[in-house]
Coordinates of N, CA and C and ligand atoms in Angstrom, one line a residue:
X1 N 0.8 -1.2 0.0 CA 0.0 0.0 0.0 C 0.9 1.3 0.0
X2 N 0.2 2.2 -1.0 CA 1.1 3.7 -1.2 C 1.2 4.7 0.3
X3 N 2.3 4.7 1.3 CA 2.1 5.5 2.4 C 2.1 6.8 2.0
X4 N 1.2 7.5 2.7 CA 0.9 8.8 2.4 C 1.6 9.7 3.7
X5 N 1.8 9.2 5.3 CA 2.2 9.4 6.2 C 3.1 8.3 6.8
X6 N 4.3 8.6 6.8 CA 5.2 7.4 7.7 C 4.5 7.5 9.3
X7 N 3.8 8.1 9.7 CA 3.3 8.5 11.3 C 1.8 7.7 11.0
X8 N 1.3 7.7 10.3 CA 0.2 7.1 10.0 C 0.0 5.9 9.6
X9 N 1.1 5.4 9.2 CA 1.4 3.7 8.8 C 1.8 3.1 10.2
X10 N 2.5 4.3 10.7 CA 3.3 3.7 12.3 C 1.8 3.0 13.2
X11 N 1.0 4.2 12.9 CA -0.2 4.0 13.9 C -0.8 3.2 13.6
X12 N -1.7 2.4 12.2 CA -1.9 1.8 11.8 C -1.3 0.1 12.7
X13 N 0.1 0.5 11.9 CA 0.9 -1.1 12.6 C 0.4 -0.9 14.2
X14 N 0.3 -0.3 15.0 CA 0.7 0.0 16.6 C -1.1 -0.8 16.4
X15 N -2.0 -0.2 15.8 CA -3.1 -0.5 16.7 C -3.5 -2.4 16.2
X16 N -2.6 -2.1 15.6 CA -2.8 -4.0 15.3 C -2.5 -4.7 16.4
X17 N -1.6 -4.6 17.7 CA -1.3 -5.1 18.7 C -2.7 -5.5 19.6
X18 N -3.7 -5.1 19.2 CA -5.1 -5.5 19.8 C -5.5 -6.4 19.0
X19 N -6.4 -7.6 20.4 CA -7.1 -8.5 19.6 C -8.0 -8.2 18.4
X20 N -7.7 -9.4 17.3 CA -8.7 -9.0 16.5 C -8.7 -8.1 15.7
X21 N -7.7 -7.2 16.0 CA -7.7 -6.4 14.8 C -6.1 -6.1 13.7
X22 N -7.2 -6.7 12.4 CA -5.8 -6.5 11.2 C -6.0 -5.6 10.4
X23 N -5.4 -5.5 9.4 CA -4.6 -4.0 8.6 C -6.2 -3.4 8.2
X24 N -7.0 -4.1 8.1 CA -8.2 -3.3 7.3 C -9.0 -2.5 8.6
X25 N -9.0 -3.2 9.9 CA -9.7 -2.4 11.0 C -9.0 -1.7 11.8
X26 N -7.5 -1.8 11.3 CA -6.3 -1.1 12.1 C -6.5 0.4 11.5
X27 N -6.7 0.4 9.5 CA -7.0 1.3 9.0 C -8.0 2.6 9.4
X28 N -9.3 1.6 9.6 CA -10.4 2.6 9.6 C -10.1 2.7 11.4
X29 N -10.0 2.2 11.7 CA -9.3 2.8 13.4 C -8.3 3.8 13.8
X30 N -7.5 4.1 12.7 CA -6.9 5.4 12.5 C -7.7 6.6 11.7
X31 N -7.9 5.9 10.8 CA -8.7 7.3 10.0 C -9.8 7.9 10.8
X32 N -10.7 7.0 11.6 CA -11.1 7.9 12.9 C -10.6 8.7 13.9
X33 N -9.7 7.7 14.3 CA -8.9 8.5 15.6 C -8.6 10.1 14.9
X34 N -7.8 9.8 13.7 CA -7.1 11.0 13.5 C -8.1 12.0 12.8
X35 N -9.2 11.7 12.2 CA -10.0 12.5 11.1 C -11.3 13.3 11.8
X36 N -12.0 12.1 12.4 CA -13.3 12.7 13.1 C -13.0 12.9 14.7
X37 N -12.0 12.1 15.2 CA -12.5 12.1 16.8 C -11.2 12.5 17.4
X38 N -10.7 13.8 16.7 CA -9.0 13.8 17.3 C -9.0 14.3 18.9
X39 N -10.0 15.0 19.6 CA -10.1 15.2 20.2 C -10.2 13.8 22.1
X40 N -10.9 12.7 21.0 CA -11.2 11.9 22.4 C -9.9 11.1 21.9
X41 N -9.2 11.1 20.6 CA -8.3 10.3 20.4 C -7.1 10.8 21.6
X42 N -7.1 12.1 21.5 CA -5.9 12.7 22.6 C -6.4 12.5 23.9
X43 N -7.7 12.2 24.3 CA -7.9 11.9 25.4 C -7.4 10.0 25.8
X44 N -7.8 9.3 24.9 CA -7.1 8.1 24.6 C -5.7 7.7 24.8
X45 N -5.0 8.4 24.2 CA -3.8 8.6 24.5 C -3.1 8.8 25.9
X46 N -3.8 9.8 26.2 CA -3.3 10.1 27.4 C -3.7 9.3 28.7
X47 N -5.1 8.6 28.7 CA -5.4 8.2 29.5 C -4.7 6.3 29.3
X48 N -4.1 6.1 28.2 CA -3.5 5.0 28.0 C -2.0 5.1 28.8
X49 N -1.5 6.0 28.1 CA -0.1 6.5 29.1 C -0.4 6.6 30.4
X50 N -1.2 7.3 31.4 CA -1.5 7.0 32.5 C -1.5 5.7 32.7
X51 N -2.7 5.1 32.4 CA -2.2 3.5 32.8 C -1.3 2.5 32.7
X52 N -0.8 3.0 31.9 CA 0.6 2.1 32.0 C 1.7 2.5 32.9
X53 N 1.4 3.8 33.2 CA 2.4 3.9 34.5 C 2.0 3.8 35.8
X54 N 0.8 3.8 35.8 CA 0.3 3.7 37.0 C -0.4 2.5 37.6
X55 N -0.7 1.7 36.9 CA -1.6 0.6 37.3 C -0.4 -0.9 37.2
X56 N -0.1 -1.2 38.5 CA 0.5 -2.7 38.5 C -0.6 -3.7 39.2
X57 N 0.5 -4.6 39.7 CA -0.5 -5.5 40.3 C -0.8 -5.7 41.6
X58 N -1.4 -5.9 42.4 CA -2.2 -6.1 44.3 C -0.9 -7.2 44.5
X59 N -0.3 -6.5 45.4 CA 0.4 -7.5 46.0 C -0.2 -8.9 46.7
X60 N -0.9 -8.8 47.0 CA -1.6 -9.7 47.5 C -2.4 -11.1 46.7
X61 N -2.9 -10.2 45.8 CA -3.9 -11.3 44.9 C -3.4 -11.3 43.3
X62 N -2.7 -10.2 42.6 CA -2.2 -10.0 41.4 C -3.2 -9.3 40.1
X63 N -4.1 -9.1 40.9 CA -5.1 -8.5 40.0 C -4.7 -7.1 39.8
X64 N -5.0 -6.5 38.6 CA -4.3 -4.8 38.2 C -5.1 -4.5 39.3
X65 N -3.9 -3.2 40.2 CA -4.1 -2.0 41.1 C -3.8 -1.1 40.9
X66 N -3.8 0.0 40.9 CA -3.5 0.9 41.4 C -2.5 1.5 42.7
X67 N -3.2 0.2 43.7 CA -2.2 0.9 44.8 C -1.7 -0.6 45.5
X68 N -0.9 -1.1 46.2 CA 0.0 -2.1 46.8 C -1.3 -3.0 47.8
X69 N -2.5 -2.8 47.7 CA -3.4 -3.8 47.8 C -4.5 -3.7 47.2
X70 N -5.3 -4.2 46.6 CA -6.3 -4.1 45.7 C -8.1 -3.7 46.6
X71 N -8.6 -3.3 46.5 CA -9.8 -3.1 47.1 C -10.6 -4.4 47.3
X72 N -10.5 -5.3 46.5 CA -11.0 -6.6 47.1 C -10.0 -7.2 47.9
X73 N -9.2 -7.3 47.7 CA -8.0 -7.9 48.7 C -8.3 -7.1 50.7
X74 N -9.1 -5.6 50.4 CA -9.2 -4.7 51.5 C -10.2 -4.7 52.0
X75 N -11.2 -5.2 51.4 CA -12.6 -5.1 52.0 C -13.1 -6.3 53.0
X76 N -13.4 -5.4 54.0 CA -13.6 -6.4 55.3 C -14.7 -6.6 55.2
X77 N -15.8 -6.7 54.5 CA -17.1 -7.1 54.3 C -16.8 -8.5 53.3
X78 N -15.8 -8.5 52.5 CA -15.9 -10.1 51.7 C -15.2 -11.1 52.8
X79 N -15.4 -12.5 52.0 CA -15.4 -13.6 53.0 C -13.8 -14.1 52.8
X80 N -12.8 -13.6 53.7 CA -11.4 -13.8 53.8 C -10.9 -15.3 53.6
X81 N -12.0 -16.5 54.1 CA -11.8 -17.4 54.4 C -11.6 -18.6 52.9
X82 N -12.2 -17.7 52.1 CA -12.6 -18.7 50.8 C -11.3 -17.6 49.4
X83 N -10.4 -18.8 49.1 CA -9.7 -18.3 47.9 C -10.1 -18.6 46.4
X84 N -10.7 -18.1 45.4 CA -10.9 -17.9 44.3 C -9.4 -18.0 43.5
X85 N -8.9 -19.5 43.0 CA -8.2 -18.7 42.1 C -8.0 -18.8 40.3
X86 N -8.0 -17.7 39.9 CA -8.3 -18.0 38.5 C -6.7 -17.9 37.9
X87 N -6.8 -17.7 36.6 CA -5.6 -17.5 35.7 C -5.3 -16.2 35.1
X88 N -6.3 -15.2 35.2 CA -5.8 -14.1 34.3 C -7.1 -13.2 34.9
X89 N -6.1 -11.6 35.2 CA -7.6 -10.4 35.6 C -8.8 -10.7 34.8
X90 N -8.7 -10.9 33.4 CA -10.1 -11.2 33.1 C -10.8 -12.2 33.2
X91 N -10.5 -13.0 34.1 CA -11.3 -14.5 34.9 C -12.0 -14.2 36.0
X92 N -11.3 -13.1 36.8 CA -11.9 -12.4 37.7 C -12.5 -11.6 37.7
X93 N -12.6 -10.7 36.8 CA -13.9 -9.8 36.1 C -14.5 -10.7 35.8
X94 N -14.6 -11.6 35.5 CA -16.0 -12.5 35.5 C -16.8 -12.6 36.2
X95 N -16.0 -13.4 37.0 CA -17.4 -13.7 38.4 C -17.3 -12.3 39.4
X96 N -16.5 -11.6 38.9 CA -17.0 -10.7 39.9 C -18.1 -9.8 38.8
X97 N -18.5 -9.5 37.5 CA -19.6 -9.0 37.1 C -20.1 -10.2 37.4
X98 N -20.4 -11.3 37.7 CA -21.6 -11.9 37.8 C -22.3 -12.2 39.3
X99 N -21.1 -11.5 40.1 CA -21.4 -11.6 41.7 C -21.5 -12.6 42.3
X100 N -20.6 -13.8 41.8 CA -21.1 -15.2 42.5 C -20.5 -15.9 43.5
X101 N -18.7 -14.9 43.5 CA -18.1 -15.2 44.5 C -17.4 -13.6 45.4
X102 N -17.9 -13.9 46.8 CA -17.7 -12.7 47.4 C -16.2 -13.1 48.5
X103 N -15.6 -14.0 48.2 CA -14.5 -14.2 48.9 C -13.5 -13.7 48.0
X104 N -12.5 -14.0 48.7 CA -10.5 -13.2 47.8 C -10.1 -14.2 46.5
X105 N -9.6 -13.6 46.1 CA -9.0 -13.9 44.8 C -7.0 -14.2 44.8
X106 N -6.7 -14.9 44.2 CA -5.3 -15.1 43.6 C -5.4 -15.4 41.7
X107 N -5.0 -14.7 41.7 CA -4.4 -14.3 39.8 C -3.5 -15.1 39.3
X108 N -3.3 -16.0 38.9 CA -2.0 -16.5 38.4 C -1.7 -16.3 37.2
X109 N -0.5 -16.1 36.3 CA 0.3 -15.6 35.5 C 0.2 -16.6 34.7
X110 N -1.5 -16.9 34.1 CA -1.4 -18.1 32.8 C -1.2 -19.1 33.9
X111 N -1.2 -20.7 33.1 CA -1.3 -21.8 33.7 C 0.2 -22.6 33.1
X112 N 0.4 -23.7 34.4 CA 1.9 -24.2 34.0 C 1.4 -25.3 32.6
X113 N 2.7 -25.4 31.7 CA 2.7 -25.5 30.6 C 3.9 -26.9 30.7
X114 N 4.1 -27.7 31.0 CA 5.3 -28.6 30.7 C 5.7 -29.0 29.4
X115 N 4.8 -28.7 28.4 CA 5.4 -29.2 26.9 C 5.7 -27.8 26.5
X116 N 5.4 -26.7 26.6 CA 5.4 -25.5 26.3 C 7.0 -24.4 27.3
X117 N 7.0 -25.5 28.1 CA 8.5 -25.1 29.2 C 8.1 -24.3 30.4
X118 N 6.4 -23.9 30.4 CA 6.2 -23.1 31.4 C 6.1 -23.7 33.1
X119 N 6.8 -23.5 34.4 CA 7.1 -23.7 34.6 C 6.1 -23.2 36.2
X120 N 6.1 -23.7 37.0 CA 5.1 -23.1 38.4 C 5.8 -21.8 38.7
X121 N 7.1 -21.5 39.2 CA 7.4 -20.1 39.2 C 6.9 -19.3 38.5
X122 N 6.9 -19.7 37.2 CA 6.4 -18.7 36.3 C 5.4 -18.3 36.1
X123 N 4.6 -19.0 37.2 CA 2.6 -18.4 37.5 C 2.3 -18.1 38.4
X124 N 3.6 -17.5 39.4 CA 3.2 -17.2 40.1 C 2.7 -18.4 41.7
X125 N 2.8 -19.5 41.2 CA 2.5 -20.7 42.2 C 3.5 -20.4 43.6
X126 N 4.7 -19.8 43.6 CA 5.1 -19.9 45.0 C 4.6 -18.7 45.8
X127 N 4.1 -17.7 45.0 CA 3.1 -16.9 45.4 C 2.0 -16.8 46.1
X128 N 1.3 -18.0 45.2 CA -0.1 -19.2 45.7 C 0.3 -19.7 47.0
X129 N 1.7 -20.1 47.2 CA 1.5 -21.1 48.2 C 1.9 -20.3 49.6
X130 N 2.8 -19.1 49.2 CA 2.8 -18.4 50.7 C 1.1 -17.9 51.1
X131 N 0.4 -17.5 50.0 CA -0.9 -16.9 50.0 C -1.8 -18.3 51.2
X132 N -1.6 -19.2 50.3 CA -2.4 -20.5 50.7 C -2.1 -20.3 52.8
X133 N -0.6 -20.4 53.1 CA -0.3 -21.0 54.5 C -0.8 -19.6 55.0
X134 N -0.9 -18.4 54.6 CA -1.4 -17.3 55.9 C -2.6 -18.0 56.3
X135 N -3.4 -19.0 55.5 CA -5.1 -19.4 56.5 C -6.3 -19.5 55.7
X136 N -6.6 -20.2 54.8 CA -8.1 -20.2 54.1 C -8.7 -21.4 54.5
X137 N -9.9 -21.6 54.2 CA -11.0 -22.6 54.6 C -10.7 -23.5 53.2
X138 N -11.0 -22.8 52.0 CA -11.1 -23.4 51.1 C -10.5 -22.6 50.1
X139 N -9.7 -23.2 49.1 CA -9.1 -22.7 48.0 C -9.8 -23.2 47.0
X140 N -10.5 -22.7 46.4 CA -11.3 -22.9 44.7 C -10.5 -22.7 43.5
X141 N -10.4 -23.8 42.8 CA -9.2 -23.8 41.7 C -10.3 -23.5 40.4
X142 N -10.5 -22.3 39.7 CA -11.3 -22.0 39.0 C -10.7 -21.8 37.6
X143 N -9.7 -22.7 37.2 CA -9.1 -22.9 35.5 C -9.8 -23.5 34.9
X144 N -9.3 -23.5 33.4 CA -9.4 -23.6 32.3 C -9.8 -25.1 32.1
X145 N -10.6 -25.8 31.7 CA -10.4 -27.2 31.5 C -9.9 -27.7 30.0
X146 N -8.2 -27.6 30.4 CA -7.7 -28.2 29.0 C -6.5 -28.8 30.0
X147 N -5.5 -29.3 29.2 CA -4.9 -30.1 29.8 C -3.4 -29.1 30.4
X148 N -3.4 -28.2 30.4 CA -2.5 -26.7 30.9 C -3.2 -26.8 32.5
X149 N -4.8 -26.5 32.0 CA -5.8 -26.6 33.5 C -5.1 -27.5 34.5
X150 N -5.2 -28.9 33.8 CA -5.2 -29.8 34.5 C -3.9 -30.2 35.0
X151 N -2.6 -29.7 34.7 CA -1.4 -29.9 35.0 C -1.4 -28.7 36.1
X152 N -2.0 -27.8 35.9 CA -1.6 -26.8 37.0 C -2.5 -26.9 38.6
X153 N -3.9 -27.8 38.4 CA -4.9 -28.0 39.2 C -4.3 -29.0 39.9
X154 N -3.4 -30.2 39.5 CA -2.7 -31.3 40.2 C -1.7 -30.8 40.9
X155 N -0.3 -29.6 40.3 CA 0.6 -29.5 40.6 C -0.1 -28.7 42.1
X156 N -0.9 -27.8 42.1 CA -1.3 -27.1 43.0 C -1.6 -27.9 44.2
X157 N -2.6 -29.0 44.0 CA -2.9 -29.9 44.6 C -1.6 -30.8 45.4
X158 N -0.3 -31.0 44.6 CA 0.4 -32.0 45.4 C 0.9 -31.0 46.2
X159 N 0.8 -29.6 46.6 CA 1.9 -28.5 46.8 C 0.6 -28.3 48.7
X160 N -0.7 -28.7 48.0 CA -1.3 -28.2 49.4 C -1.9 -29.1 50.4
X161 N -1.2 -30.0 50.9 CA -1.8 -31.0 51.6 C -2.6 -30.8 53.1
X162 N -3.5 -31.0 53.1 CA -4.3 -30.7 54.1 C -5.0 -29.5 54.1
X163 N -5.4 -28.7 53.0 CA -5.8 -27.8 52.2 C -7.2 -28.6 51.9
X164 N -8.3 -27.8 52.4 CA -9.6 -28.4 51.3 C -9.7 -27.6 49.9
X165 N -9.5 -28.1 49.2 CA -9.5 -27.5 47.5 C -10.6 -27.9 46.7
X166 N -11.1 -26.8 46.1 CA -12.6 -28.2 44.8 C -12.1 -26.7 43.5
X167 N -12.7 -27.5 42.7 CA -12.8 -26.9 41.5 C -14.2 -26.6 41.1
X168 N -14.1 -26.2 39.9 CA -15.3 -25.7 39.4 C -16.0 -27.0 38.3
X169 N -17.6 -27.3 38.7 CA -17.4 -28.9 37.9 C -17.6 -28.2 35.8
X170 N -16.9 -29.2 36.0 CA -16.6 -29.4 34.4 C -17.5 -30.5 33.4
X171 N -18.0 -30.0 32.2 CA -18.9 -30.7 31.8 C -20.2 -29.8 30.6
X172 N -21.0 -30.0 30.3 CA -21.7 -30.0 29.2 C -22.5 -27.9 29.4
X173 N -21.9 -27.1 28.5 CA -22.5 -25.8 29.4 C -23.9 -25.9 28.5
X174 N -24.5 -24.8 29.9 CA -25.6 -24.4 29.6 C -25.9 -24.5 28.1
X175 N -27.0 -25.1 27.4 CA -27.3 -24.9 26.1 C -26.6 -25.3 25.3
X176 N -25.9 -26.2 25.8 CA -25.1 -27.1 24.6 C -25.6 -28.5 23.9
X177 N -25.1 -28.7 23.1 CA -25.6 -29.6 22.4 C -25.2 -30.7 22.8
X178 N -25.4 -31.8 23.1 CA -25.0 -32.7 23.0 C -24.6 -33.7 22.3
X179 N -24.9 -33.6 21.2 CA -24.4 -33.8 19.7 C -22.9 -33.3 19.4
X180 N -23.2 -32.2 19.9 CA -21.8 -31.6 18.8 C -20.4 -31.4 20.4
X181 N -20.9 -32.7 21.0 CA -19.7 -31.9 21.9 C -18.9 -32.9 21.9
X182 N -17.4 -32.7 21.9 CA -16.4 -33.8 21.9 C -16.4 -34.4 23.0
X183 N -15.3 -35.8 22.9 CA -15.9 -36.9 23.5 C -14.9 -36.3 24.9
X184 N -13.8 -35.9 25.2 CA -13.5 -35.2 26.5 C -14.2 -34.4 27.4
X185 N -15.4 -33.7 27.2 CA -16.1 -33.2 27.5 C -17.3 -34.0 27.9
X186 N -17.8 -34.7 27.2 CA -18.6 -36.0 27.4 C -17.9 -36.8 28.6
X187 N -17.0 -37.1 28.5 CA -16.1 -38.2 29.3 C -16.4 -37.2 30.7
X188 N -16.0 -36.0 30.8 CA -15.7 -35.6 31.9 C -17.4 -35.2 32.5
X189 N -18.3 -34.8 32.1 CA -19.7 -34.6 31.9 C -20.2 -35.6 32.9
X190 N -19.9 -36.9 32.0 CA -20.3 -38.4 32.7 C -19.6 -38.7 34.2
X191 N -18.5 -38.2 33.9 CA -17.6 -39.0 35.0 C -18.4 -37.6 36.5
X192 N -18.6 -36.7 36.3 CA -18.9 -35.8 37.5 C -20.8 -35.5 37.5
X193 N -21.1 -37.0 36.7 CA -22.9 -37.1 37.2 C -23.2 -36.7 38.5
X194 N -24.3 -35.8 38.8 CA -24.7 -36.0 39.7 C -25.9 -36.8 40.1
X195 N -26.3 -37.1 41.9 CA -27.5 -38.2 41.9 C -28.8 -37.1 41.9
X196 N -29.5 -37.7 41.5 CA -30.7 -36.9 40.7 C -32.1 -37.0 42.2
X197 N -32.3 -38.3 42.3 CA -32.9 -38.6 43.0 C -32.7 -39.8 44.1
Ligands
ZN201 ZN1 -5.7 -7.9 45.8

């Protein structure tokens, strides 16, 4: 393509770094920023730069903060006793837009990876495990069910002994088909029946 702006090709490339978007929505995502909306585009900017210098992680749980504990981590009205832990801030914006769990959270950095080289330090797991010995009732292992999930939900597991731990059950979601669902899903569906009557 004929560049008409080397600043404008830059930007173009730059906004492709977001999901989902390639050279044709990278395009029309500049030609707005810069054409009709230059005004909230500079507010964009700025407020992007802000966040990146300001926003790390809760020491405590790893979810983005602001400040060296996170407001859920601080609130004495949630249930201290129960640990939530997921894989990434936006597992935690989950259930917290859905309001289903009002105890603490632990974030972990992706899940361990052994064919991939990723390793427990590198999610943060020895993090998990000082978290785990200060005191909880129950640690809820709320991952992914793939086989990353399930190497990290064991490894966790051999690390907490005498820890009550459960997961989240795994199996056929709401409104699925049962037709079209693979047989690992099925397998696991079956294997965590419950008694009906
Ligand atoms: Zn926190």
């Amino acid at each position: 393509m004929k560049s008409f702006s080397p600043l404008f090709d830059e930007l173009q490339r730059a906004l492709q770094v977001l999901p989902g978007v390639g050279p044709r929505s990278a395009q029309r995502m500049a030609l707005n920023l810069i054409e009709r909306t230059p005004r909230e585009a500079k507010t964009l900017a700025s407020v992007l730069d802000q966040a990146l210098n300001e926003i790390g992680h809760c020491q405590r749980c790893y979810v983005l903060s602001e400040t060296d504990e996170c407001q859920i981590c601080t609130d004495a009205k949630r249930d201290h006793t129960r640990l939530m832990v997921v894989e990434s801030p936006g597992q935690l914006l989950a259930f917290e837009r859905a309001g289903l769990h009002d105890g603490q959270y632990f974030v972990l950095n992706g899940l361990i990876s052994p064919l991939d080289g990723v390793s427990p330090d590198e999610v943060r797991i020895p993090q998990l495990l000082g978290r785990v010995r200060e005191g909880v009732d129950e640690v809820i292992l709320a991952l992914t069910s793939s086989v990353e999930g399930e190497a990290t939900a064991h490894y966790i597991k051999s690390q907490c002994p005498g820890i009550t731990l459960t997961r989240l059950a795994r199996g056929i979601p709401m409104g699925g088909d049962i037709e079209a669902l693979d047989p690992n899903t099925l397998e696991l569906a079956l294997g965590a029946r419950e008694r009906w009557s």
